[in-house]
Amino acid sequence: MNKPLRRVAMAMMAMIVLLLANATYVQVIRADALRNHSGNSRTLYQQYSTPRGQIIADGKLLASSEATDSERFEYKREYANGPAFAPATGYFSFVYGRGGIERAENEVLSGTADSLALNRLQRMFSGQEQQGGNVELTLNPAMQQTAYDQLADSGVRGSVVALNPQDGSILAMANSPSYDPNRLASLSSEEQQQAWNELREAPDDPLVDRATSTLYPPGSTFKLITAAAALETGKYDYNSKVTAKSSIKLPKVDAQLPNYGGATCGSMPTAPLWEAMARSCNTAFAEVAGDIGEKKLRETARSFGFGQDLDIPMGVEQSSIGDIENQAQLYQSGIGQFNVRMTPMQNAMVAAAIANDGKVMKPHLMEKTLAPDMSVLDRTDSEELGQAVSPDVAHTIRDMMIKAEQHAGDEGKISGVQIASKTGTAEHGEGKDPHGWYVAFAPAENPRIAVAAVVEDGGNVGADATGSKIAAPVARAVIRAGLQGGG
Amino acid sequence: MAATSTNPDNRETPGGPGTGKGTGAATTTPTRRGTELVLLAFAAVVVTCALTLVNLNLESQPASQILYYGLAFLALFGLAHLAVRRWAPYADPLILPLVAFLNGLGLVLIHRIDIGNAAEAERAGEPFGPAAPSQVFYTALGLVLLALVLVFVRDHRTLAKYSYTCGLVGLVALALPAVLPSMIAPNINGAKLWIKLGPLSFQPAELAKILLLIFFASFLVSKRELFTTAGRRFLGIDLPRARDLAPVLVAWAASIGIVVLERDLGTSLLFFGIVLVMIYIATERAVWIVIGLSLFAAGCLAAYSLFGHVQQRVDAWLNPMTSDSGYQLSEALFGMATGGIGGSGLGGGRPAIVPYAKNDFILAAAAEELGLLGLAALLLVYLLLTARGLRAALAVRDSFGKLLAGGLGFAMLLQVFVIAGGVTGLIPLTGLTTPFLAAGGSSLVGNYVLVGLLLRISDASRRPQQPSKPQPQQPPIAEAHTELVERPR
């Protein structure tokens, strides 16, 4: 019986070899795929076992990790005043992943970034707990809070973006409605699930970052770009005569294009360009757009950032003029209607470029990344996207915007501060109340803040809503918070 | 290895009493008990170090206590060593240290998973009872039984006399949970294989496995000539007569039928494999393997189409990530992948995430915290341990001993293969315990009895032959049948 016994011994050896081969397959070859599998809770627990870095802005703690007494989740993510800052911080959920800066800067915050490699090594040898790096945002907490409160307190849907025109740093980006990232960071997956489902089913899309992701028709605020294009051609200047008619016939189609409320642009048959801007005359800018042509309009829009990929570091939806098939559509596009679509971020960039002598700065939210001990790892340099218009053109438009501010409603005006602005009231379909826009920068002579505010569907005013009624007060409050430190 | 059957010691040993003590020290086979003691001490050191690592990572108890645990562990196995020294002095010196290593590492892993489970239970506000203390108790009980086996079974051949008793008791033990009311034999996780008496619960299949092995070994040895010579010839194969084969088939079918009724797929697979291999060893005919595997394949297909719980297992095996019942396996795979080659270190992983981590999935816990290297080491220890059983089978002189030792060694390795293959996704998962490693009293005690028998047979294989034995020149009966003339047609 020894021969079969030896064969059985060989078979036993083969069985162990088979087990070892399979174990090698699981633990080596397939290991990475399994580790990164969405159902693998160990990877998540790993993220919760070391303190994740802080998100700060101007000394204010926006997101931090607090120790818990749970074995599985040793740290919990906490957001101070979550809804106001949610568009910037994003969320950190073990069920639904990450959003915002939590996602874009995950490697720094979790401590796995290459820039933290030395730090990790030091901590390992000194026996310290591993810890994530911190990020500091460019946000001005007072402006951000004001922007959110202005929208949320009046219960409107909309968005506000404020930029520093000189370096492109984002001072505020607020949405309404917003969400509370604290609920998505709950240690209970049931609560996360409940919060997520509520947000997903909410009719107002609170999870959408309107500031960077929602494309709105810009309405009259687009006249800044039409004017910039016209001035760039050299055929127009501050005082160029344009039509003052209350209504014009669109070329080659049987349709009229009227001014707002059917008013004429002043008392004369023609009006200077600045007055057309100040009074936001549709007829004048429609004809100007028709005169300078589609190509020039597109070129200028592109130089302001239309159609370009932006990451702040979150991605920004591309703004676009849309297809223009005929002269009538070009007329309508010239006043920001038809297929023109902009994000609040892009509109703030237009205002910022005009404020910055025509130079477009790339918007950015990251001030710097910091090691766990708060030493600076990396500082974001301001980056120039290009010269949209010449400084002369920029100054001319600025002067027009100062006039426009005088024609806008007075609500929320700030005494002692000269604002340059443009309002917009964007129709977006029959029977729907218009979106109200307001883009501005201040102080007009020495701009430190450029802002764009949009309030959807008439805000709390309804069909009579205009940009100056619903959006201007919001933006002005944000400017005041920035210039005068809140209030 | 022809030398094993014609061991020169057999003839050269002068007329001593055979205990190896005192007489003719120069020519007697060394007992190697000193080697065993050194290896046991080494196992104790490894286990103590492993416990220290767990404590360094989890800070669960004062460091001084660990030393006591290590010493207690050594003392426990030291007593077992003394029992072997007294009652089986020529036993294989590797078997006990290997078992001690597995049992000790199992205790460390169970203790480590206890800590993880306790934290989780505390979080959920549930009561929690650690498994490590009862595992220590069963270790001691198992070692006592091992000693008792050595005391009462002075010669393994006496077991052959009780073969039918063993077979009957084994079958009854196997069938007991299925026929007993649920109050005593509760249905746990879809399988009815436990008997619960007050605080004690045990799995009779563990004992039945050994009893049936004894029966099969004895039965096959007594009938092996008939198996190979008598009966019809069909397709070039000599089929045994039905009346010779019937008892095997009945026992076989009954054991399988019972485990299918109890929904214990793992034990079913185990019995099938053991019987098949024992028939092969007894008859030396590979055709039995072919017939058996064909039967097995047919049985698998039938079971798959007949039983929902089999389909569920196969689905969980093929799609662990998406199948509802694949949760355990996917968690085990995630744990193993996280462990990678080197492992997370003892106490550094999260093995308690896997359900039944300290029972069925203890190898996944080991693979997570000790890595591929640790798992490979464990599997090689099993191979070494069972290979020592086969080594004893090769060397022992009687056919019954050969078949029993070979069966016992193969049974343990097959059990490791089935559960390790299930946990690592190689084959569909079936619930079997990992010998000596997993938490579970009946498995531990049963395997100590198994090892006791292996020690007894290895002792017989290495013990110098008694001079009073007649016919030293005659070749062993194992080789005899080769001289038989073919049956005339």
Coordinates of C-alpha atoms in Angstrom, one line a residue, chain A:
Chain A
M1 CA 0.0 0.0 0.0
N2 CA 3.0 2.3 0.0
K3 CA 2.8 3.3 -3.6
P4 CA -0.8 4.8 -3.3
L5 CA 0.2 6.3 0.0
R6 CA 3.0 8.2 -1.7
R7 CA 0.7 9.3 -4.4
V8 CA -1.8 10.5 -1.9
A9 CA 1.1 12.5 -0.2
M10 CA 1.9 14.0 -3.6
A11 CA -1.8 14.9 -4.1
M12 CA -1.8 16.6 -0.7
M13 CA 1.2 18.6 -1.6
A14 CA -0.6 19.6 -4.9
M15 CA -3.6 20.7 -2.9
I16 CA -1.5 23.0 -0.7
V17 CA 0.2 24.4 -3.8
L18 CA -3.2 25.1 -5.3
L19 CA -4.3 26.9 -2.1
L20 CA -1.0 29.0 -2.1
A21 CA -1.4 29.9 -5.8
N22 CA -5.0 31.0 -5.2
A23 CA -3.9 33.0 -2.1
T24 CA -1.2 34.7 -4.1
Y25 CA -3.8 35.6 -6.7
V26 CA -6.1 37.2 -4.1
Q27 CA -3.4 38.8 -1.9
V28 CA -1.0 40.0 -4.6
I29 CA -2.4 40.0 -8.1
R30 CA -6.0 41.0 -7.3
A31 CA -5.1 42.9 -4.2
D32 CA -5.3 46.4 -5.6
A33 CA -8.6 45.9 -7.3
L34 CA -10.1 44.4 -4.1
R35 CA -8.6 47.2 -1.9
N36 CA -10.2 49.8 -4.2
H37 CA -13.5 48.0 -4.5
S38 CA -16.4 50.3 -3.6
G39 CA -17.8 47.7 -1.2
N40 CA -14.5 47.4 0.8
S41 CA -15.2 49.0 4.1
R42 CA -11.6 48.5 5.3
T43 CA -10.4 51.3 3.0
L44 CA -13.0 53.6 4.5
Y45 CA -12.2 52.6 8.0
Q46 CA -8.6 53.4 7.2
Q47 CA -9.6 56.9 6.3
Y48 CA -11.5 57.2 9.6
S49 CA -8.6 55.9 11.7
T50 CA -6.3 58.8 11.3
P51 CA -7.4 62.4 11.7
R52 CA -8.1 64.0 8.4
G53 CA -6.7 67.5 7.8
Q54 CA -8.5 70.7 8.4
I55 CA -10.1 73.0 5.9
I56 CA -9.6 76.6 7.0
A57 CA -10.2 80.0 5.6
D58 CA -8.8 83.2 7.0
G59 CA -8.3 81.5 10.4
K60 CA -11.8 80.1 10.6
L61 CA -12.2 76.4 10.9
L62 CA -14.6 75.1 8.2
A63 CA -14.0 71.3 8.5
S64 CA -12.2 69.4 11.1
S65 CA -11.9 65.8 12.4
E66 CA -12.9 65.1 16.0
A67 CA -12.0 61.9 17.9
T68 CA -14.9 59.6 18.6
D69 CA -15.2 56.6 20.9
S70 CA -16.1 54.2 18.1
E71 CA -13.7 51.4 17.2
R72 CA -14.5 51.5 13.5
F73 CA -14.6 55.2 13.0
E74 CA -12.0 56.8 15.3
Y75 CA -12.6 60.3 13.8
K76 CA -15.6 62.1 12.7
R77 CA -15.7 64.9 10.2
E78 CA -17.3 68.1 11.5
Y79 CA -18.3 71.1 9.5
A80 CA -18.7 74.4 11.3
N81 CA -21.7 76.1 9.8
G82 CA -21.9 73.4 7.1
P83 CA -24.6 74.7 4.7
A84 CA -23.0 78.1 4.2
F85 CA -19.6 76.7 3.3
A86 CA -20.8 73.4 1.7
P87 CA -20.1 74.6 -1.9
A88 CA -16.5 75.0 -1.0
T89 CA -15.8 72.3 1.5
G90 CA -18.0 69.7 -0.1
Y91 CA -18.8 66.6 2.0
F92 CA -17.0 63.4 3.2
S93 CA -19.2 60.4 3.4
F94 CA -18.3 56.7 3.7
V95 CA -21.3 55.8 1.8
Y96 CA -21.5 58.4 -0.9
G97 CA -17.8 59.4 -1.3
R98 CA -16.6 63.0 -1.4
G99 CA -17.4 66.3 -2.9
G100 CA -15.9 69.8 -3.2
I101 CA -12.5 70.4 -1.7
E102 CA -12.9 67.1 0.3
R103 CA -12.7 65.4 -3.1
A104 CA -10.4 67.7 -5.0
E105 CA -7.8 67.8 -2.2
N106 CA -8.4 64.4 -0.8
E107 CA -4.8 63.3 -1.0
V108 CA -3.5 66.2 1.1
L109 CA -6.4 65.9 3.6
S110 CA -6.0 62.2 4.0
G111 CA -2.2 62.6 4.2
T112 CA -1.4 60.4 1.2
A113 CA -0.2 63.2 -1.0
D114 CA 3.4 62.9 -2.3
S115 CA 4.1 66.3 -0.7
L116 CA 3.5 64.7 2.7
A117 CA 5.7 61.7 2.1
L118 CA 8.6 63.1 4.2
N119 CA 6.1 64.1 6.9
R120 CA 4.7 60.6 7.0
L121 CA 8.1 59.1 7.3
Q122 CA 9.0 61.4 10.2
R123 CA 5.9 60.6 12.0
M124 CA 6.4 56.9 11.5
F125 CA 9.9 57.0 13.0
S126 CA 8.9 59.3 15.9
G127 CA 6.0 57.0 16.7
Q128 CA 3.4 59.8 16.2
E129 CA 0.0 59.1 14.8
Q130 CA -0.3 59.6 11.1
Q131 CA -2.3 62.7 10.3
G132 CA -3.6 64.4 7.2
G133 CA -2.4 67.8 5.8
N134 CA -4.5 70.9 6.0
V135 CA -5.8 73.2 3.3
E136 CA -6.4 76.9 3.6
L137 CA -9.0 78.4 1.3
T138 CA -9.2 81.8 -0.2
L139 CA -12.7 82.4 1.1
N140 CA -13.5 85.4 3.1
P141 CA -15.7 83.8 5.8
A142 CA -17.7 87.0 6.5
M143 CA -18.5 87.4 2.8
Q144 CA -19.3 83.7 2.4
Q145 CA -21.6 83.8 5.4
T146 CA -23.3 87.0 4.2
A147 CA -23.8 85.5 0.7
Y148 CA -25.4 82.4 2.1
D149 CA -27.5 84.3 4.6
Q150 CA -28.8 86.7 2.0
L151 CA -30.0 83.9 -0.2
A152 CA -31.2 81.5 2.5
D153 CA -32.9 83.9 4.8
S154 CA -35.2 85.1 2.0
G155 CA -35.7 81.5 0.9
V156 CA -34.8 82.1 -2.7
R157 CA -32.9 79.8 -5.1
G158 CA -29.7 81.3 -6.4
S159 CA -26.0 81.7 -6.2
V160 CA -23.4 84.3 -5.4
V161 CA -19.7 84.3 -6.4
A162 CA -17.2 86.9 -5.3
L163 CA -13.7 87.2 -6.6
N164 CA -10.6 89.2 -5.9
P165 CA -10.1 90.8 -9.4
Q166 CA -6.4 91.2 -9.0
D167 CA -5.4 87.6 -8.3
G168 CA -8.6 85.5 -9.0
S169 CA -8.9 84.2 -5.5
I170 CA -12.5 83.2 -4.7
L171 CA -13.8 85.2 -1.8
A172 CA -17.3 83.7 -1.7
M173 CA -19.2 81.0 -3.5
A174 CA -22.6 80.4 -1.9
N175 CA -25.7 78.5 -3.1
S176 CA -29.3 78.4 -2.0
P177 CA -30.6 75.9 -1.2
S178 CA -27.6 74.2 0.3
Y179 CA -27.1 71.1 2.3
D180 CA -25.5 70.2 5.6
P181 CA -22.4 68.1 5.1
N182 CA -22.5 67.1 8.8
R183 CA -25.4 64.8 8.1
L184 CA -23.5 63.1 5.2
A185 CA -20.5 62.6 7.5
S186 CA -22.6 60.9 10.2
L187 CA -21.1 57.8 11.7
S188 CA -24.4 56.0 11.0
S189 CA -24.8 54.9 7.5
E190 CA -28.6 54.9 8.0
E191 CA -28.5 58.6 8.7
Q192 CA -26.2 59.2 5.8
Q193 CA -28.6 57.3 3.6
Q194 CA -31.6 59.2 4.9
A195 CA -29.9 62.6 4.4
W196 CA -28.7 61.7 0.9
N197 CA -32.1 60.5 -0.2
E198 CA -33.7 63.6 1.1
L199 CA -31.2 65.8 -0.8
R200 CA -31.6 63.7 -3.9
E201 CA -35.4 63.9 -3.8
A202 CA -35.5 67.6 -2.9
P203 CA -37.0 69.5 -5.9
D204 CA -34.4 72.4 -5.6
D205 CA -31.3 70.3 -6.2
P206 CA -29.5 71.4 -3.0
L207 CA -26.5 69.1 -3.9
V208 CA -25.8 71.0 -7.1
D209 CA -23.1 73.6 -6.9
R210 CA -25.0 76.4 -8.7
A211 CA -22.0 78.7 -8.6
T212 CA -19.9 76.5 -10.9
S213 CA -22.3 73.9 -12.4
T214 CA -25.5 75.6 -13.3
L215 CA -25.8 77.4 -16.6
Y216 CA -28.2 80.3 -16.6
P217 CA -29.2 82.7 -19.4
P218 CA -27.2 85.9 -18.4
G219 CA -29.8 88.4 -19.8
S220 CA -28.5 92.0 -19.8
T221 CA -25.4 91.2 -17.9
F222 CA -24.1 89.8 -21.2
K223 CA -24.2 93.4 -22.6
L224 CA -20.9 93.9 -20.9
I225 CA -19.4 91.4 -23.3
T226 CA -21.3 92.8 -26.3
A227 CA -20.0 96.3 -25.4
A228 CA -16.5 95.0 -24.9
A229 CA -16.5 93.4 -28.3
A230 CA -17.9 96.6 -29.9
L231 CA -15.3 98.8 -28.2
E232 CA -12.5 96.4 -29.2
T233 CA -13.4 96.8 -32.8
G234 CA -12.6 100.5 -32.6
K235 CA -15.8 101.4 -34.3
Y236 CA -17.5 102.3 -31.0
D237 CA -16.6 104.4 -28.1
Y238 CA -18.2 105.7 -24.9
N239 CA -20.3 108.2 -26.7
S240 CA -21.1 106.3 -30.0
K241 CA -24.6 106.9 -31.1
V242 CA -26.9 103.8 -31.0
T243 CA -30.6 103.4 -31.5
A244 CA -32.9 104.6 -28.8
K245 CA -36.0 102.9 -30.3
S246 CA -38.4 101.2 -27.8
S247 CA -38.6 98.3 -30.2
I248 CA -37.0 97.0 -33.3
K249 CA -37.9 94.4 -35.9
L250 CA -35.6 91.4 -35.9
P251 CA -34.0 91.0 -39.2
K252 CA -35.6 88.6 -41.7
V253 CA -38.2 87.3 -39.2
D254 CA -41.6 88.6 -38.3
A255 CA -40.8 89.4 -34.7
Q256 CA -40.1 92.5 -32.6
L257 CA -37.5 92.9 -30.0
P258 CA -38.6 95.5 -27.4
N259 CA -36.8 97.3 -24.6
Y260 CA -37.7 96.4 -21.0
G261 CA -41.2 97.8 -20.3
G262 CA -41.4 99.2 -23.9
A263 CA -39.4 102.3 -22.9
T264 CA -37.3 104.3 -25.3
C265 CA -33.7 104.8 -24.5
G266 CA -33.9 108.4 -23.4
S267 CA -35.7 111.2 -25.1
M268 CA -33.7 111.3 -28.3
P269 CA -33.9 109.0 -31.4
T270 CA -30.4 107.9 -30.7
A271 CA -28.6 107.5 -27.4
P272 CA -24.9 107.4 -26.5
L273 CA -23.5 103.9 -25.9
W274 CA -23.0 104.6 -22.2
E275 CA -26.6 105.6 -21.8
A276 CA -27.8 102.4 -23.6
M277 CA -25.7 100.5 -21.1
A278 CA -26.9 102.5 -18.1
R279 CA -30.6 102.0 -19.2
S280 CA -29.9 98.5 -20.4
C281 CA -31.5 99.1 -23.8
N282 CA -32.1 95.9 -25.6
T283 CA -32.6 97.5 -29.0
A284 CA -29.3 99.2 -29.0
F285 CA -27.2 96.2 -28.0
A286 CA -29.1 93.9 -30.3
E287 CA -28.1 96.2 -33.2
V288 CA -24.6 96.5 -32.0
A289 CA -24.2 92.7 -31.8
G290 CA -25.7 92.5 -35.4
D291 CA -23.2 95.1 -36.5
I292 CA -20.0 93.6 -35.0
G293 CA -20.9 90.1 -36.1
E294 CA -20.9 86.7 -34.5
K295 CA -17.2 86.0 -34.9
K296 CA -16.2 89.1 -32.9
L297 CA -18.7 88.4 -30.2
R298 CA -17.5 84.8 -29.8
E299 CA -13.9 85.9 -29.8
T300 CA -14.5 88.3 -27.0
A301 CA -16.6 85.9 -25.0
R302 CA -13.8 83.3 -25.3
S303 CA -11.2 85.8 -24.1
F304 CA -13.3 86.3 -21.0
G305 CA -13.2 82.5 -20.4
F306 CA -16.2 81.1 -22.3
G307 CA -15.7 77.6 -23.6
Q308 CA -12.6 77.1 -21.5
D309 CA -11.9 74.3 -19.0
L310 CA -11.5 75.7 -15.5
D311 CA -10.7 73.9 -12.3
I312 CA -10.8 75.9 -9.1
P313 CA -9.8 73.0 -8.2
M314 CA -13.3 71.7 -8.7
G315 CA -14.4 71.7 -12.3
V316 CA -16.4 74.6 -13.7
E317 CA -19.1 74.1 -16.3
Q318 CA -18.2 75.8 -19.6
S319 CA -20.2 78.9 -20.4
S320 CA -21.3 79.2 -24.0
I321 CA -22.9 81.6 -26.5
G322 CA -24.6 78.6 -28.1
D323 CA -25.4 78.1 -31.8
I324 CA -26.3 81.2 -33.7
E325 CA -27.9 80.4 -37.1
N326 CA -29.1 83.8 -38.3
Q327 CA -28.9 87.5 -37.8
A328 CA -32.1 87.5 -35.7
Q329 CA -30.5 85.0 -33.3
L330 CA -27.4 87.1 -33.2
Y331 CA -29.5 90.1 -32.2
Q332 CA -31.0 88.1 -29.3
S333 CA -27.6 86.7 -28.3
G334 CA -26.2 90.2 -28.1
I335 CA -28.5 90.9 -25.1
G336 CA -27.8 87.6 -23.4
Q337 CA -30.9 85.7 -24.5
F338 CA -31.4 82.9 -27.0
N339 CA -28.8 80.2 -26.3
V340 CA -26.3 82.2 -24.3
R341 CA -25.6 80.3 -21.0
M342 CA -23.3 81.3 -18.2
T343 CA -22.3 80.1 -14.8
P344 CA -22.2 82.6 -11.9
M345 CA -18.5 81.9 -11.7
Q346 CA -18.0 83.0 -15.3
N347 CA -20.1 86.1 -14.9
A348 CA -18.0 87.1 -11.8
M349 CA -14.9 86.6 -14.0
V350 CA -16.3 89.1 -16.5
A351 CA -16.8 91.7 -13.8
A352 CA -13.4 90.9 -12.3
A353 CA -11.7 91.2 -15.7
I354 CA -13.2 94.6 -16.3
A355 CA -12.2 95.6 -12.8
N356 CA -8.7 94.4 -13.4
D357 CA -7.9 96.5 -16.5
G358 CA -9.1 93.8 -18.8
K359 CA -6.9 91.1 -17.5
V360 CA -8.6 87.8 -16.7
M361 CA -7.3 85.9 -13.6
K362 CA -7.9 82.2 -13.2
P363 CA -10.3 81.8 -10.3
H364 CA -9.0 79.6 -7.5
L365 CA -10.2 78.4 -4.1
M366 CA -7.0 77.0 -2.7
E367 CA -4.8 79.5 -0.8
K368 CA -2.2 77.0 0.3
T369 CA -1.7 73.4 1.5
L370 CA -0.2 72.9 4.9
A371 CA 1.5 70.0 6.7
P372 CA -0.1 68.7 9.9
D373 CA 2.2 71.1 11.8
M374 CA 0.8 74.0 9.8
S375 CA 4.0 74.6 7.9
V376 CA 3.3 75.6 4.3
L377 CA 3.7 72.9 1.7
D378 CA 2.4 74.7 -1.4
R379 CA 1.0 78.1 -2.1
T380 CA -1.3 78.7 -5.1
D381 CA 0.1 81.3 -7.4
S382 CA -2.3 83.6 -9.2
E383 CA -2.5 82.7 -12.8
E384 CA -3.4 84.9 -15.7
L385 CA -5.8 83.5 -18.3
G386 CA -5.3 86.3 -20.7
Q387 CA -6.1 89.9 -21.6
A388 CA -9.8 89.9 -22.5
V389 CA -9.8 93.6 -23.5
S390 CA -7.4 96.5 -23.5
P391 CA -7.2 98.5 -20.3
D392 CA -8.8 101.5 -22.1
V393 CA -11.8 99.4 -23.1
A394 CA -12.0 98.0 -19.6
H395 CA -12.0 101.6 -18.2
T396 CA -14.7 102.7 -20.6
I397 CA -16.9 99.8 -19.6
R398 CA -16.2 100.5 -16.0
D399 CA -17.4 104.1 -16.5
M400 CA -20.6 102.7 -18.1
M401 CA -21.1 100.4 -15.2
I402 CA -20.8 103.3 -12.8
K403 CA -23.7 104.9 -14.7
A404 CA -25.6 101.7 -14.7
E405 CA -25.3 101.5 -11.0
Q406 CA -27.1 104.8 -10.8
H407 CA -30.0 103.5 -12.8
A408 CA -30.3 100.3 -10.7
G409 CA -32.6 100.3 -7.7
D410 CA -31.4 101.7 -4.5
E411 CA -32.1 98.7 -2.3
G412 CA -29.1 97.7 -0.1
K413 CA -26.9 100.5 -1.5
I414 CA -23.8 101.3 0.5
S415 CA -23.0 104.9 1.3
G416 CA -19.5 106.0 0.6
V417 CA -18.6 103.2 -1.7
Q418 CA -18.8 103.6 -5.5
I419 CA -19.9 100.4 -7.2
A420 CA -19.7 99.7 -10.9
S421 CA -22.5 97.2 -11.8
K422 CA -24.7 95.7 -14.4
T423 CA -28.1 94.2 -13.8
G424 CA -29.8 91.5 -15.8
T425 CA -33.3 90.1 -16.0
A426 CA -33.2 86.9 -17.9
E427 CA -36.3 85.4 -19.5
H428 CA -36.1 81.6 -19.7
G429 CA -39.3 80.4 -21.1
E430 CA -43.0 81.3 -21.3
G431 CA -44.8 81.5 -18.0
K432 CA -41.7 81.4 -15.9
D433 CA -40.6 84.2 -13.7
P434 CA -37.2 85.7 -14.9
H435 CA -33.9 85.1 -13.3
G436 CA -32.4 88.2 -11.7
W437 CA -28.7 89.0 -12.2
Y438 CA -26.4 91.5 -10.8
V439 CA -22.6 91.7 -11.6
A440 CA -20.5 94.4 -10.0
F441 CA -17.2 95.4 -8.6
A442 CA -16.2 97.8 -5.9
P443 CA -14.8 100.3 -5.1
A444 CA -15.1 101.3 -8.8
E445 CA -11.9 103.3 -8.9
N446 CA -9.8 100.7 -7.0
P447 CA -11.7 97.4 -7.3
R448 CA -11.1 94.8 -4.6
I449 CA -14.2 92.7 -5.0
A450 CA -16.0 91.5 -8.1
V451 CA -19.2 89.8 -7.6
A452 CA -21.9 88.0 -9.5
A453 CA -25.3 87.1 -8.0
V454 CA -28.2 85.3 -9.6
V455 CA -31.6 84.7 -8.1
E456 CA -33.7 82.2 -9.9
D457 CA -37.3 82.5 -11.1
G458 CA -38.2 85.9 -9.7
G459 CA -36.9 85.2 -6.2
N460 CA -39.6 86.1 -3.8
V461 CA -41.0 88.9 -6.0
G462 CA -42.4 86.9 -8.9
A463 CA -43.1 88.1 -12.4
D464 CA -42.1 91.7 -11.8
A465 CA -38.7 90.7 -10.6
T466 CA -35.6 92.4 -12.0
G467 CA -32.0 92.0 -11.3
S468 CA -31.9 95.2 -9.5
K469 CA -34.8 94.2 -7.3
I470 CA -33.8 90.7 -6.3
A471 CA -30.1 90.2 -7.1
A472 CA -28.5 93.6 -6.4
P473 CA -29.3 93.7 -2.7
V474 CA -27.7 90.3 -2.2
A475 CA -24.5 91.2 -4.0
R476 CA -24.3 94.6 -2.4
A477 CA -24.5 93.0 1.1
V478 CA -21.6 90.7 0.1
I479 CA -19.6 93.7 -1.1
R480 CA -20.3 95.5 2.1
A481 CA -19.2 92.5 4.1
G482 CA -16.0 92.4 2.2
L483 CA -15.2 96.1 2.4
Q484 CA -16.5 96.9 5.8
G485 CA -16.1 93.6 7.5
G486 CA -19.6 92.2 7.7
G487 CA -22.9 93.7 8.7

